PDB file of C-alpha atoms in Angstrom:
ATOM      1  CA  UNK V 898       0.000   0.000   0.000  1.00  0.00           C
ATOM      2  CA  UNK V 899       2.839   2.398   0.854  1.00  0.00           C
ATOM      3  CA  UNK V 900       4.401   1.657  -2.545  1.00  0.00           C
ATOM      4  CA  UNK V 901       1.165   2.428  -4.400  1.00  0.00           C
ATOM      5  CA  UNK V 902       0.596   5.608  -2.376  1.00  0.00           C
ATOM      6  CA  UNK V 903       4.053   6.745  -3.489  1.00  0.00           C
ATOM      7  CA  UNK V 904       3.012   6.422  -7.142  1.00  0.00           C
ATOM      8  CA  UNK V 905       0.247   8.935  -6.432  1.00  0.00           C
ATOM      9  CA  UNK V 906       2.215  11.379  -4.288  1.00  0.00           C
ATOM     10  CA  UNK V 907       5.123  11.413  -6.751  1.00  0.00           C
ATOM     11  CA  UNK V 908       2.749  12.030  -9.701  1.00  0.00           C
ATOM     12  CA  UNK V 909       4.191   9.124 -11.663  1.00  0.00           C
ATOM     13  CA  UNK V 910       1.296   8.900 -14.119  1.00  0.00           C
ATOM     14  CA  UNK V 911       1.388  12.626 -14.864  1.00  0.00           C
ATOM     15  CA  UNK V 912       5.164  12.608 -15.131  1.00  0.00           C
ATOM     16  CA  UNK V 913       5.059   9.649 -17.510  1.00  0.00           C
ATOM     17  CA  UNK V 914       2.587  11.469 -19.754  1.00  0.00           C
ATOM     18  CA  UNK V 915       4.839  14.537 -19.729  1.00  0.00           C
ATOM     19  CA  UNK V 916       7.848  12.389 -20.610  1.00  0.00           C
ATOM     20  CA  UNK V 917       5.965  10.772 -23.484  1.00  0.00           C
ATOM     21  CA  UNK V 918       4.880  14.197 -24.747  1.00  0.00           C
ATOM     22  CA  UNK V 919       8.519  15.310 -24.846  1.00  0.00           C
ATOM     23  CA  UNK V 920       9.773  12.177 -26.571  1.00  0.00           C
ATOM     24  CA  UNK V 921       6.973  11.617 -29.099  1.00  0.00           C
ATOM     25  CA  UNK V 922       8.107  14.332 -31.565  1.00  0.00           C
ATOM     26  CA  UNK V 923      11.637  12.886 -31.534  1.00  0.00           C
ATOM     27  CA  UNK V 924      10.307   9.392 -32.164  1.00  0.00           C
ATOM     28  CA  UNK V 925       8.114  10.603 -35.027  1.00  0.00           C
ATOM     29  CA  UNK V 926      11.055  12.475 -36.568  1.00  0.00           C
ATOM     30  CA  UNK V 927      13.268   9.400 -36.280  1.00  0.00           C
ATOM     31  CA  UNK V 928      10.596   7.224 -37.900  1.00  0.00           C
ATOM     32  CA  UNK V 929      10.147   9.725 -40.722  1.00  0.00           C
ATOM     33  CA  UNK V 930      13.891   9.710 -41.339  1.00  0.00           C
ATOM     34  CA  UNK V 931      13.931   5.915 -41.284  1.00  0.00           C
ATOM     35  CA  UNK V 932      11.117   5.787 -43.856  1.00  0.00           C
ATOM     36  CA  UNK V 933      13.037   8.152 -46.140  1.00  0.00           C
ATOM     37  CA  UNK V 934      16.104   5.974 -45.690  1.00  0.00           C
ATOM     38  CA  UNK V 935      14.047   2.897 -46.589  1.00  0.00           C
ATOM     39  CA  UNK V 936      13.221   4.470 -49.952  1.00  0.00           C
ATOM     40  CA  UNK V 937      16.904   4.648 -50.839  1.00  0.00           C
ATOM     41  CA  UNK V 938      18.099   1.554 -48.968  1.00  0.00           C
ATOM     42  CA  UNK V 939      15.223  -0.743 -47.940  1.00  0.00           C
ATOM     43  CA  UNK V 940      17.208  -3.036 -45.633  1.00  0.00           C
ATOM     44  CA  UNK V 941      18.892  -0.166 -43.810  1.00  0.00           C
ATOM     45  CA  UNK V 942      15.575   1.689 -43.574  1.00  0.00           C
ATOM     46  CA  UNK V 943      13.757  -1.283 -42.079  1.00  0.00           C
ATOM     47  CA  UNK V 944      16.585  -1.733 -39.584  1.00  0.00           C
ATOM     48  CA  UNK V 945      16.362   1.949 -38.667  1.00  0.00           C
ATOM     49  CA  UNK V 946      12.580   1.742 -38.186  1.00  0.00           C
ATOM     50  CA  UNK V 947      12.963  -1.319 -35.956  1.00  0.00           C
ATOM     51  CA  UNK V 948      15.723   0.350 -33.945  1.00  0.00           C
ATOM     52  CA  UNK V 949      13.643   3.503 -33.493  1.00  0.00           C
ATOM     53  CA  UNK V 950      10.629   1.548 -32.236  1.00  0.00           C
ATOM     54  CA  UNK V 951      12.783  -0.585 -29.951  1.00  0.00           C
ATOM     55  CA  UNK V 952      14.467   2.511 -28.572  1.00  0.00           C
ATOM     56  CA  UNK V 953      11.128   4.160 -27.795  1.00  0.00           C
ATOM     57  CA  UNK V 954       9.856   1.042 -26.036  1.00  0.00           C
ATOM     58  CA  UNK V 955      13.082   0.608 -24.074  1.00  0.00           C
ATOM     59  CA  UNK V 956      12.999   4.239 -23.004  1.00  0.00           C
ATOM     60  CA  UNK V 957       9.451   3.761 -21.704  1.00  0.00           C
ATOM     61  CA  UNK V 958      10.462   0.593 -19.822  1.00  0.00           C
ATOM     62  CA  UNK V 959      13.458   2.315 -18.256  1.00  0.00           C
ATOM     63  CA  UNK V 960      11.318   5.260 -17.164  1.00  0.00           C
ATOM     64  CA  UNK V 961       8.723   2.956 -15.588  1.00  0.00           C
ATOM     65  CA  UNK V 962      11.407   0.956 -13.783  1.00  0.00           C
ATOM     66  CA  UNK V 963      12.873   4.187 -12.422  1.00  0.00           C
ATOM     67  CA  UNK V 964       9.448   5.154 -11.074  1.00  0.00           C
ATOM     68  CA  UNK V 965       9.105   1.767  -9.401  1.00  0.00           C
ATOM     69  CA  UNK V 966      12.441   2.246  -7.644  1.00  0.00           C
ATOM     70  CA  UNK V 967      11.352   5.667  -6.468  1.00  0.00           C
ATOM     71  CA  UNK V 968       8.036   4.264  -5.210  1.00  0.00           C
ATOM     72  CA  UNK V 969       9.933   1.666  -3.168  1.00  0.00           C
ATOM     73  CA  UNK V 970      12.129   4.370  -1.635  1.00  0.00           C
ATOM     74  CA  UNK V 971       9.308   6.819  -0.884  1.00  0.00           C
ATOM     75  CA  UNK V 972       7.068   3.967   0.267  1.00  0.00           C
ATOM     76  CA  UNK V 973       9.632   3.021   2.894  1.00  0.00           C
ATOM     77  CA  UNK V 974       9.425   6.549   4.323  1.00  0.00           C
ATOM     78  CA  UNK V 975       5.627   6.303   4.351  1.00  0.00           C
ATOM     79  CA  UNK V 976       5.803   3.032   6.294  1.00  0.00           C
ATOM     80  CA  UNK V 977       8.074   4.577   8.898  1.00  0.00           C
ATOM     81  CA  UNK V 978       5.973   7.726   9.312  1.00  0.00           C
ATOM     82  CA  UNK V 979       2.821   5.593   9.664  1.00  0.00           C
ATOM     83  CA  UNK V 980       4.397   3.641  12.516  1.00  0.00           C
ATOM     84  CA  UNK V 981       4.910   0.347  10.688  1.00  0.00           C
ATOM     85  CA  UNK V 982       7.999  -1.833  10.777  1.00  0.00           C
ATOM     86  CA  UNK V 983      10.232  -0.873   7.800  1.00  0.00           C
ATOM     87  CA  UNK V 984      11.694  -4.388   7.815  1.00  0.00           C
ATOM     88  CA  UNK V 985       8.305  -5.644   6.610  1.00  0.00           C
ATOM     89  CA  UNK V 986       9.091  -4.304   3.131  1.00  0.00           C
ATOM     90  CA  UNK V 987      12.075  -6.600   2.408  1.00  0.00           C
ATOM     91  CA  UNK V 988      10.071  -9.465   3.923  1.00  0.00           C
ATOM     92  CA  UNK V 989       7.276  -8.782   1.430  1.00  0.00           C
ATOM     93  CA  UNK V 990       9.715  -8.643  -1.475  1.00  0.00           C
ATOM     94  CA  UNK V 991      11.143 -11.951  -0.264  1.00  0.00           C
ATOM     95  CA  UNK V 992       7.725 -13.563  -0.563  1.00  0.00           C
ATOM     96  CA  UNK V 993       7.354 -12.019  -4.002  1.00  0.00           C
ATOM     97  CA  UNK V 994      10.688 -13.532  -5.033  1.00  0.00           C
ATOM     98  CA  UNK V 995       9.574 -16.945  -3.754  1.00  0.00           C
ATOM     99  CA  UNK V 996       6.487 -16.788  -5.975  1.00  0.00           C
ATOM    100  CA  UNK V 997       8.643 -16.420  -9.097  1.00  0.00           C
ATOM    101  CA  UNK V 998      11.584 -18.546  -8.000  1.00  0.00           C
ATOM    102  CA  UNK V 999      11.114 -21.137 -10.723  1.00  0.00           C
ATOM    103  CA  UNK V1000       9.731 -18.851 -13.430  1.00  0.00           C
ATOM    104  CA  UNK V1001      11.861 -17.960 -16.430  1.00  0.00           C
ATOM    105  CA  UNK V1002      13.361 -14.492 -16.102  1.00  0.00           C
ATOM    106  CA  UNK V1003      13.951 -12.142 -19.042  1.00  0.00           C
ATOM    107  CA  UNK V1004      16.946  -9.787 -18.972  1.00  0.00           C
ATOM    108  CA  UNK V1005      16.522  -7.085 -16.289  1.00  0.00           C
ATOM    109  CA  UNK V1006      16.638  -4.345 -18.932  1.00  0.00           C
ATOM    110  CA  UNK V1007      13.358  -5.665 -20.371  1.00  0.00           C
ATOM    111  CA  UNK V1008      11.485  -5.582 -17.054  1.00  0.00           C
ATOM    112  CA  UNK V1009       9.204  -2.725 -16.011  1.00  0.00           C
ATOM    113  CA  UNK V1010      10.004  -3.448 -12.335  1.00  0.00           C
ATOM    114  CA  UNK V1011      13.352  -4.035 -10.630  1.00  0.00           C
ATOM    115  CA  UNK V1012      14.202  -7.675  -9.978  1.00  0.00           C
ATOM    116  CA  UNK V1013      12.739  -8.911  -6.660  1.00  0.00           C
ATOM    117  CA  UNK V1014      16.260  -9.769  -5.512  1.00  0.00           C
ATOM    118  CA  UNK V1015      17.377  -6.183  -6.143  1.00  0.00           C
ATOM    119  CA  UNK V1016      14.338  -4.821  -4.342  1.00  0.00           C
ATOM    120  CA  UNK V1017      15.095  -7.044  -1.343  1.00  0.00           C
ATOM    121  CA  UNK V1018      18.687  -5.809  -1.195  1.00  0.00           C
ATOM    122  CA  UNK V1019      17.787  -2.133  -1.579  1.00  0.00           C
ATOM    123  CA  UNK V1020      14.880  -2.157   0.876  1.00  0.00           C
ATOM    124  CA  UNK V1021      16.841  -4.169   3.448  1.00  0.00           C
ATOM    125  CA  UNK V1022      19.711  -1.692   3.260  1.00  0.00           C
ATOM    126  CA  UNK V1023      17.300   1.178   3.921  1.00  0.00           C
ATOM    127  CA  UNK V1024      15.414  -0.712   6.647  1.00  0.00           C
ATOM    128  CA  UNK V1025      18.647  -1.536   8.496  1.00  0.00           C
ATOM    129  CA  UNK V1026      19.062   2.173   9.204  1.00  0.00           C
ATOM    130  CA  UNK V1027      16.095   1.906  11.570  1.00  0.00           C
ATOM    131  CA  UNK V1028      15.521  -0.268  14.648  1.00  0.00           C
ATOM    132  CA  UNK V1029      13.279  -3.303  14.310  1.00  0.00           C
ATOM    133  CA  UNK V1030       9.775  -2.349  15.407  1.00  0.00           C
ATOM    134  CA  UNK V1031       7.550  -5.402  15.877  1.00  0.00           C
ATOM    135  CA  UNK V1032       3.921  -4.595  15.161  1.00  0.00           C
ATOM    136  CA  UNK V1033       1.642  -7.372  16.439  1.00  0.00           C
ATOM    137  CA  UNK V1034      -1.255  -8.290  14.186  1.00  0.00           C
ATOM    138  CA  UNK V1035      -4.686  -7.548  15.594  1.00  0.00           C
ATOM    139  CA  UNK V1036      -7.197 -10.325  16.110  1.00  0.00           C
ATOM    140  CA  UNK V1037      -9.367  -8.815  13.377  1.00  0.00           C
ATOM    141  CA  UNK V1038      -6.448  -9.311  10.982  1.00  0.00           C
ATOM    142  CA  UNK V1039      -6.479 -13.032  11.771  1.00  0.00           C
ATOM    143  CA  UNK V1040     -10.274 -13.117  11.440  1.00  0.00           C
ATOM    144  CA  UNK V1041      -9.974 -11.507   8.000  1.00  0.00           C
ATOM    145  CA  UNK V1042      -7.228 -13.928   6.975  1.00  0.00           C
ATOM    146  CA  UNK V1043      -9.331 -16.936   7.979  1.00  0.00           C
ATOM    147  CA  UNK V1044     -12.338 -15.499   6.149  1.00  0.00           C
ATOM    148  CA  UNK V1045     -10.309 -15.137   2.947  1.00  0.00           C
ATOM    149  CA  UNK V1046      -9.051 -18.721   3.176  1.00  0.00           C
ATOM    150  CA  UNK V1047     -12.522 -20.076   3.925  1.00  0.00           C
ATOM    151  CA  UNK V1048     -14.325 -18.222   1.144  1.00  0.00           C
ATOM    152  CA  UNK V1049     -12.191 -16.406  -1.379  1.00  0.00           C
ATOM    153  CA  UNK V1050      -8.904 -18.113  -2.289  1.00  0.00           C
ATOM    154  CA  UNK V1051     -10.510 -20.556  -4.697  1.00  0.00           C
ATOM    155  CA  UNK V1052      -9.758 -23.802  -2.861  1.00  0.00           C
ATOM    156  CA  UNK V1053     -12.375 -26.407  -2.011  1.00  0.00           C
ATOM    157  CA  UNK V1054     -13.894 -26.683   1.443  1.00  0.00           C
ATOM    158  CA  UNK V1055     -11.827 -29.732   2.431  1.00  0.00           C
ATOM    159  CA  UNK V1056      -8.561 -27.963   1.629  1.00  0.00           C
ATOM    160  CA  UNK V1057      -9.668 -24.827   3.474  1.00  0.00           C
ATOM    161  CA  UNK V1058     -10.730 -26.856   6.496  1.00  0.00           C
ATOM    162  CA  UNK V1059      -7.429 -28.744   6.511  1.00  0.00           C
ATOM    163  CA  UNK V1060      -5.448 -25.471   6.442  1.00  0.00           C
ATOM    164  CA  UNK V1061      -7.535 -23.973   9.250  1.00  0.00           C
ATOM    165  CA  UNK V1062      -7.226 -27.069  11.433  1.00  0.00           C
ATOM    166  CA  UNK V1063      -3.454 -27.181  11.018  1.00  0.00           C
ATOM    167  CA  UNK V1064      -3.207 -23.496  11.878  1.00  0.00           C
ATOM    168  CA  UNK V1065      -5.489 -23.968  14.877  1.00  0.00           C
ATOM    169  CA  UNK V1066      -3.209 -26.653  16.349  1.00  0.00           C
ATOM    170  CA  UNK V1067      -0.183 -24.347  16.270  1.00  0.00           C
ATOM    171  CA  UNK V1068      -2.024 -21.135  17.154  1.00  0.00           C
ATOM    172  CA  UNK V1069      -1.620 -19.204  20.373  1.00  0.00           C
ATOM    173  CA  UNK V1070      -4.566 -18.726  22.705  1.00  0.00           C
ATOM    174  CA  UNK V1071      -4.946 -15.192  21.340  1.00  0.00           C
ATOM    175  CA  UNK V1072      -5.237 -16.193  17.666  1.00  0.00           C
ATOM    176  CA  UNK V1073      -6.992 -19.557  17.988  1.00  0.00           C
ATOM    177  CA  UNK V1074     -10.502 -17.997  17.828  1.00  0.00           C
ATOM    178  CA  UNK V1075      -9.755 -16.737  14.314  1.00  0.00           C
ATOM    179  CA  UNK V1076      -9.244 -20.267  13.019  1.00  0.00           C
ATOM    180  CA  UNK V1077     -12.380 -21.490  14.781  1.00  0.00           C
ATOM    181  CA  UNK V1078     -14.194 -18.675  12.999  1.00  0.00           C
ATOM    182  CA  UNK V1079     -12.760 -19.817   9.660  1.00  0.00           C
ATOM    183  CA  UNK V1080     -13.926 -23.375  10.322  1.00  0.00           C
ATOM    184  CA  UNK V1081     -17.401 -22.090  11.161  1.00  0.00           C
ATOM    185  CA  UNK V1082     -17.538 -20.295   7.805  1.00  0.00           C
ATOM    186  CA  UNK V1083     -16.583 -23.473   5.957  1.00  0.00           C
ATOM    187  CA  UNK V1084     -19.301 -25.381   7.804  1.00  0.00           C
ATOM    188  CA  UNK V1085     -21.812 -22.635   7.000  1.00  0.00           C
ATOM    189  CA  UNK V1086     -20.943 -22.648   3.315  1.00  0.00           C
ATOM    190  CA  UNK V1087     -21.235 -26.448   3.153  1.00  0.00           C
ATOM    191  CA  UNK V1088     -24.584 -26.399   5.023  1.00  0.00           C
ATOM    192  CA  UNK V1089     -23.167 -28.221   8.060  1.00  0.00           C
ATOM    193  CA  UNK V1090     -25.107 -26.021  10.448  1.00  0.00           C
ATOM    194  CA  UNK V1091     -24.846 -28.462  13.341  1.00  0.00           C
ATOM    195  CA  UNK V1092     -21.051 -28.058  13.277  1.00  0.00           C
ATOM    196  CA  UNK V1093     -21.094 -24.308  12.704  1.00  0.00           C
ATOM    197  CA  UNK V1094     -23.508 -23.481  15.533  1.00  0.00           C
ATOM    198  CA  UNK V1095     -21.398 -24.445  18.598  1.00  0.00           C
ATOM    199  CA  UNK V1096     -18.353 -22.669  17.184  1.00  0.00           C
ATOM    200  CA  UNK V1097     -20.266 -19.471  16.485  1.00  0.00           C
ATOM    201  CA  UNK V1098     -22.060 -19.467  19.836  1.00  0.00           C
ATOM    202  CA  UNK V1099     -18.778 -19.888  21.691  1.00  0.00           C
ATOM    203  CA  UNK V1100     -17.203 -17.084  19.668  1.00  0.00           C
ATOM    204  CA  UNK V1101     -20.227 -14.873  20.366  1.00  0.00           C
ATOM    205  CA  UNK V1102     -19.658 -15.334  24.103  1.00  0.00           C
ATOM    206  CA  UNK V1103     -16.017 -14.310  23.763  1.00  0.00           C
ATOM    207  CA  UNK V1104     -16.540 -11.465  21.296  1.00  0.00           C
ATOM    208  CA  UNK V1105     -20.153 -10.272  21.602  1.00  0.00           C
ATOM    209  CA  UNK V1106     -19.624  -7.115  19.532  1.00  0.00           C
ATOM    210  CA  UNK V1107     -17.170  -8.327  16.899  1.00  0.00           C
ATOM    211  CA  UNK V1108     -18.445  -7.613  13.390  1.00  0.00           C
ATOM    212  CA  UNK V1109     -16.892 -10.755  11.912  1.00  0.00           C
ATOM    213  CA  UNK V1110     -18.775 -12.939  14.384  1.00  0.00           C
ATOM    214  CA  UNK V1111     -22.049 -11.027  14.046  1.00  0.00           C
ATOM    215  CA  UNK V1112     -21.811 -11.255  10.258  1.00  0.00           C
ATOM    216  CA  UNK V1113     -21.312 -15.033  10.373  1.00  0.00           C
ATOM    217  CA  UNK V1114     -24.104 -15.467  12.906  1.00  0.00           C
ATOM    218  CA  UNK V1115     -26.437 -13.531  10.613  1.00  0.00           C
ATOM    219  CA  UNK V1116     -25.723 -16.066   7.871  1.00  0.00           C
ATOM    220  CA  UNK V1117     -26.295 -18.899  10.328  1.00  0.00           C
ATOM    221  CA  UNK V1118     -29.660 -17.539  11.476  1.00  0.00           C
ATOM    222  CA  UNK V1119     -30.796 -17.029   7.875  1.00  0.00           C
ATOM    223  CA  UNK V1120     -29.845 -20.596   6.964  1.00  0.00           C
ATOM    224  CA  UNK V1121     -31.627 -21.821  10.109  1.00  0.00           C
ATOM    225  CA  UNK V1122     -34.821 -19.850   9.329  1.00  0.00           C
ATOM    226  CA  UNK V1123     -34.305 -17.739  12.444  1.00  0.00           C
ATOM    227  CA  UNK V1124     -34.518 -14.313  10.897  1.00  0.00           C
ATOM    228  CA  UNK V1125     -36.140 -12.710  13.954  1.00  0.00           C
ATOM    229  CA  UNK V1126     -33.231 -13.776  16.156  1.00  0.00           C
ATOM    230  CA  UNK V1127     -30.812 -12.307  13.630  1.00  0.00           C
ATOM    231  CA  UNK V1128     -32.718  -9.017  13.572  1.00  0.00           C
ATOM    232  CA  UNK V1129     -32.754  -8.800  17.359  1.00  0.00           C
ATOM    233  CA  UNK V1130     -29.030  -9.515  17.553  1.00  0.00           C
ATOM    234  CA  UNK V1131     -28.133  -6.939  14.894  1.00  0.00           C
ATOM    235  CA  UNK V1132     -30.457  -4.230  16.216  1.00  0.00           C
ATOM    236  CA  UNK V1133     -28.941  -4.672  19.680  1.00  0.00           C
ATOM    237  CA  UNK V1134     -25.439  -4.389  18.237  1.00  0.00           C
ATOM    238  CA  UNK V1135     -26.411  -1.276  16.277  1.00  0.00           C
ATOM    239  CA  UNK V1136     -27.413   0.434  19.523  1.00  0.00           C
ATOM    240  CA  UNK V1137     -23.741   0.436  20.528  1.00  0.00           C
ATOM    241  CA  UNK V1138     -22.435   0.975  16.969  1.00  0.00           C
ATOM    242  CA  UNK V1139     -25.021   3.144  15.180  1.00  0.00           C
ATOM    243  CA  UNK V1140     -24.954   3.081  11.366  1.00  0.00           C
ATOM    244  CA  UNK V1141     -22.140   0.541  11.290  1.00  0.00           C
ATOM    245  CA  UNK V1142     -21.942  -0.516   7.611  1.00  0.00           C
ATOM    246  CA  UNK V1143     -21.393  -4.242   8.235  1.00  0.00           C
ATOM    247  CA  UNK V1144     -24.232  -4.517  10.732  1.00  0.00           C
ATOM    248  CA  UNK V1145     -26.614  -2.388   8.658  1.00  0.00           C
ATOM    249  CA  UNK V1146     -26.024  -4.412   5.495  1.00  0.00           C
ATOM    250  CA  UNK V1147     -26.586  -7.644   7.402  1.00  0.00           C
ATOM    251  CA  UNK V1148     -29.764  -6.297   8.982  1.00  0.00           C
ATOM    252  CA  UNK V1149     -31.140  -5.250   5.599  1.00  0.00           C
ATOM    253  CA  UNK V1150     -30.272  -8.644   4.148  1.00  0.00           C
ATOM    254  CA  UNK V1151     -32.108 -10.402   6.979  1.00  0.00           C
ATOM    255  CA  UNK V1152     -35.150  -8.169   6.416  1.00  0.00           C
ATOM    256  CA  UNK V1153     -35.197  -9.131   2.741  1.00  0.00           C
ATOM    257  CA  UNK V1154     -34.911 -12.821   3.600  1.00  0.00           C
ATOM    258  CA  UNK V1155     -37.820 -12.382   6.043  1.00  0.00           C
ATOM    259  CA  UNK V1156     -39.816 -10.635   3.274  1.00  0.00           C
ATOM    260  CA  UNK V1157     -39.914  -7.360   5.210  1.00  0.00           C
ATOM    261  CA  UNK V1158     -39.195  -5.420   2.052  1.00  0.00           C
ATOM    262  CA  UNK V1159     -40.581  -2.059   3.182  1.00  0.00           C
ATOM    263  CA  UNK V1160     -38.310  -1.998   6.231  1.00  0.00           C
ATOM    264  CA  UNK V1161     -35.368  -3.147   4.116  1.00  0.00           C
ATOM    265  CA  UNK V1162     -35.947  -0.333   1.618  1.00  0.00           C
ATOM    266  CA  UNK V1163     -36.075   2.305   4.365  1.00  0.00           C
ATOM    267  CA  UNK V1164     -32.928   0.934   5.976  1.00  0.00           C
ATOM    268  CA  UNK V1165     -31.059   0.776   2.676  1.00  0.00           C
ATOM    269  CA  UNK V1166     -32.184   4.224   1.566  1.00  0.00           C
ATOM    270  CA  UNK V1167     -30.514   5.674   4.655  1.00  0.00           C
ATOM    271  CA  UNK V1168     -27.484   3.452   4.151  1.00  0.00           C
ATOM    272  CA  UNK V1169     -26.924   4.361   0.497  1.00  0.00           C
ATOM    273  CA  UNK V1170     -27.373   8.040   1.349  1.00  0.00           C
ATOM    274  CA  UNK V1171     -24.579   7.757   3.932  1.00  0.00           C
ATOM    275  CA  UNK V1172     -22.467   5.348   1.835  1.00  0.00           C
ATOM    276  CA  UNK V1173     -23.112   6.227  -1.834  1.00  0.00           C
ATOM    277  CA  UNK V1174     -20.113   4.232  -3.092  1.00  0.00           C
ATOM    278  CA  UNK V1175     -20.993   0.985  -1.327  1.00  0.00           C
ATOM    279  CA  UNK V1176     -22.082  -1.385  -4.101  1.00  0.00           C
ATOM    280  CA  UNK V1177     -23.479  -3.932  -1.640  1.00  0.00           C
ATOM    281  CA  UNK V1178     -25.973  -1.375  -0.415  1.00  0.00           C
ATOM    282  CA  UNK V1179     -27.195  -0.514  -3.911  1.00  0.00           C
ATOM    283  CA  UNK V1180     -27.404  -4.188  -4.865  1.00  0.00           C
ATOM    284  CA  UNK V1181     -29.550  -5.022  -1.849  1.00  0.00           C
ATOM    285  CA  UNK V1182     -31.702  -1.929  -2.389  1.00  0.00           C
ATOM    286  CA  UNK V1183     -32.424  -2.974  -5.976  1.00  0.00           C
ATOM    287  CA  UNK V1184     -33.202  -6.481  -4.734  1.00  0.00           C
ATOM    288  CA  UNK V1185     -35.615  -5.092  -2.134  1.00  0.00           C
ATOM    289  CA  UNK V1186     -37.362  -2.877  -4.709  1.00  0.00           C
ATOM    290  CA  UNK V1187     -37.636  -5.805  -7.129  1.00  0.00           C
ATOM    291  CA  UNK V1188     -39.152  -7.962  -4.399  1.00  0.00           C
ATOM    292  CA  UNK V1189     -41.629  -5.204  -3.556  1.00  0.00           C
ATOM    293  CA  UNK V1190     -42.695  -4.976  -7.188  1.00  0.00           C
ATOM    294  CA  UNK V1191     -43.325  -8.711  -7.478  1.00  0.00           C
ATOM    295  CA  UNK V1192     -44.938  -9.172  -4.061  1.00  0.00           C
ATOM    296  CA  UNK V1193     -48.526 -10.407  -4.320  1.00  0.00           C
ATOM    297  CA  UNK V1194     -51.207  -7.923  -3.275  1.00  0.00           C
ATOM    298  CA  UNK V1195     -52.659  -8.637   0.134  1.00  0.00           C
TER     299      UNK V1195
END
C-alpha cells in the first residue's frame, strides 16, 4: 500500500505522460527519417525503423522501472511515518521472489520493475538504518485472513478446512478464535449447520460485539430460518455501533430474507445516502425494490 501511495504522491502517471509528450516528436522524426532511408536503402531503412521503435519502447520501460524504484524508496518513508515496521518491506519482497523462484526471467533491462532480488537488497539496506519495530497483528487481521481462506482463495472446502485445522493446532490462545471462525464459515458454506452453531455461539460469548462474528451469525440464522433472532441480535449491536456498515447491510439482508421489504428499503435508503459508493448497499436496495414490485397484493 505504501508503494502504491508513493506512485500517487510522486505524480508518476502525470510525469510519464509529460515524458511521453517530450519524446513523441523525436520518435516521429526518427521514424520519418527511417522511412526516407528505406526508400533509398530498404534493408537499412527497415533496420532503422525497428531500432527507433525498440528505442522508444526501451525508453518507456526504463522510465517505468525508475518510477518503481522511487516508489519503493518513498514507500519506505511512508511506512516509517505511519508507525509500521520498515523491515516488513524486504520481507514482502522476499515472498514475491519466492512466488517467481522457478519462473523464467527475461533480462533485467526488459522488465518494467526491478528484480525482486534487487528490491530485497535495496529495501533491506534502507530498513537496516532503523531499529526493528515489531507490530503485532490484531485479532481482526487473523479473522480476515481466515475469512479469505474459507471463502475467497478458490480452494475447495476440504482444503480450506485442513489449512484452518493445522493453523489452529499451532495457534496461540490469542489467535486460535480466528481459526475457529474460519472453520465455522466453511461449515456454513457447506450447510453443516450443526457443526457451525457451537463454534459461532462460543465465539459470540467471547466477542459479543465483533463484526466478523455477528456477520457469520447472521448467515447462520438465515440458513436456520431464524430471521427474527438475527434481527434482534443486529439491532442490539447497532445500539452500541449506530450506522455501522457491516451490521446495517446484514440487517437489511435479513429483512429481505424475512420478506420485510418495506423496512429493508427504508434501511437501505438511509445506508446508500450515507455510503453512496458501497455497491453492496445498492445491490440489496435494488433487490428489495424488485421484491416489492413482485410481491402479491394482500
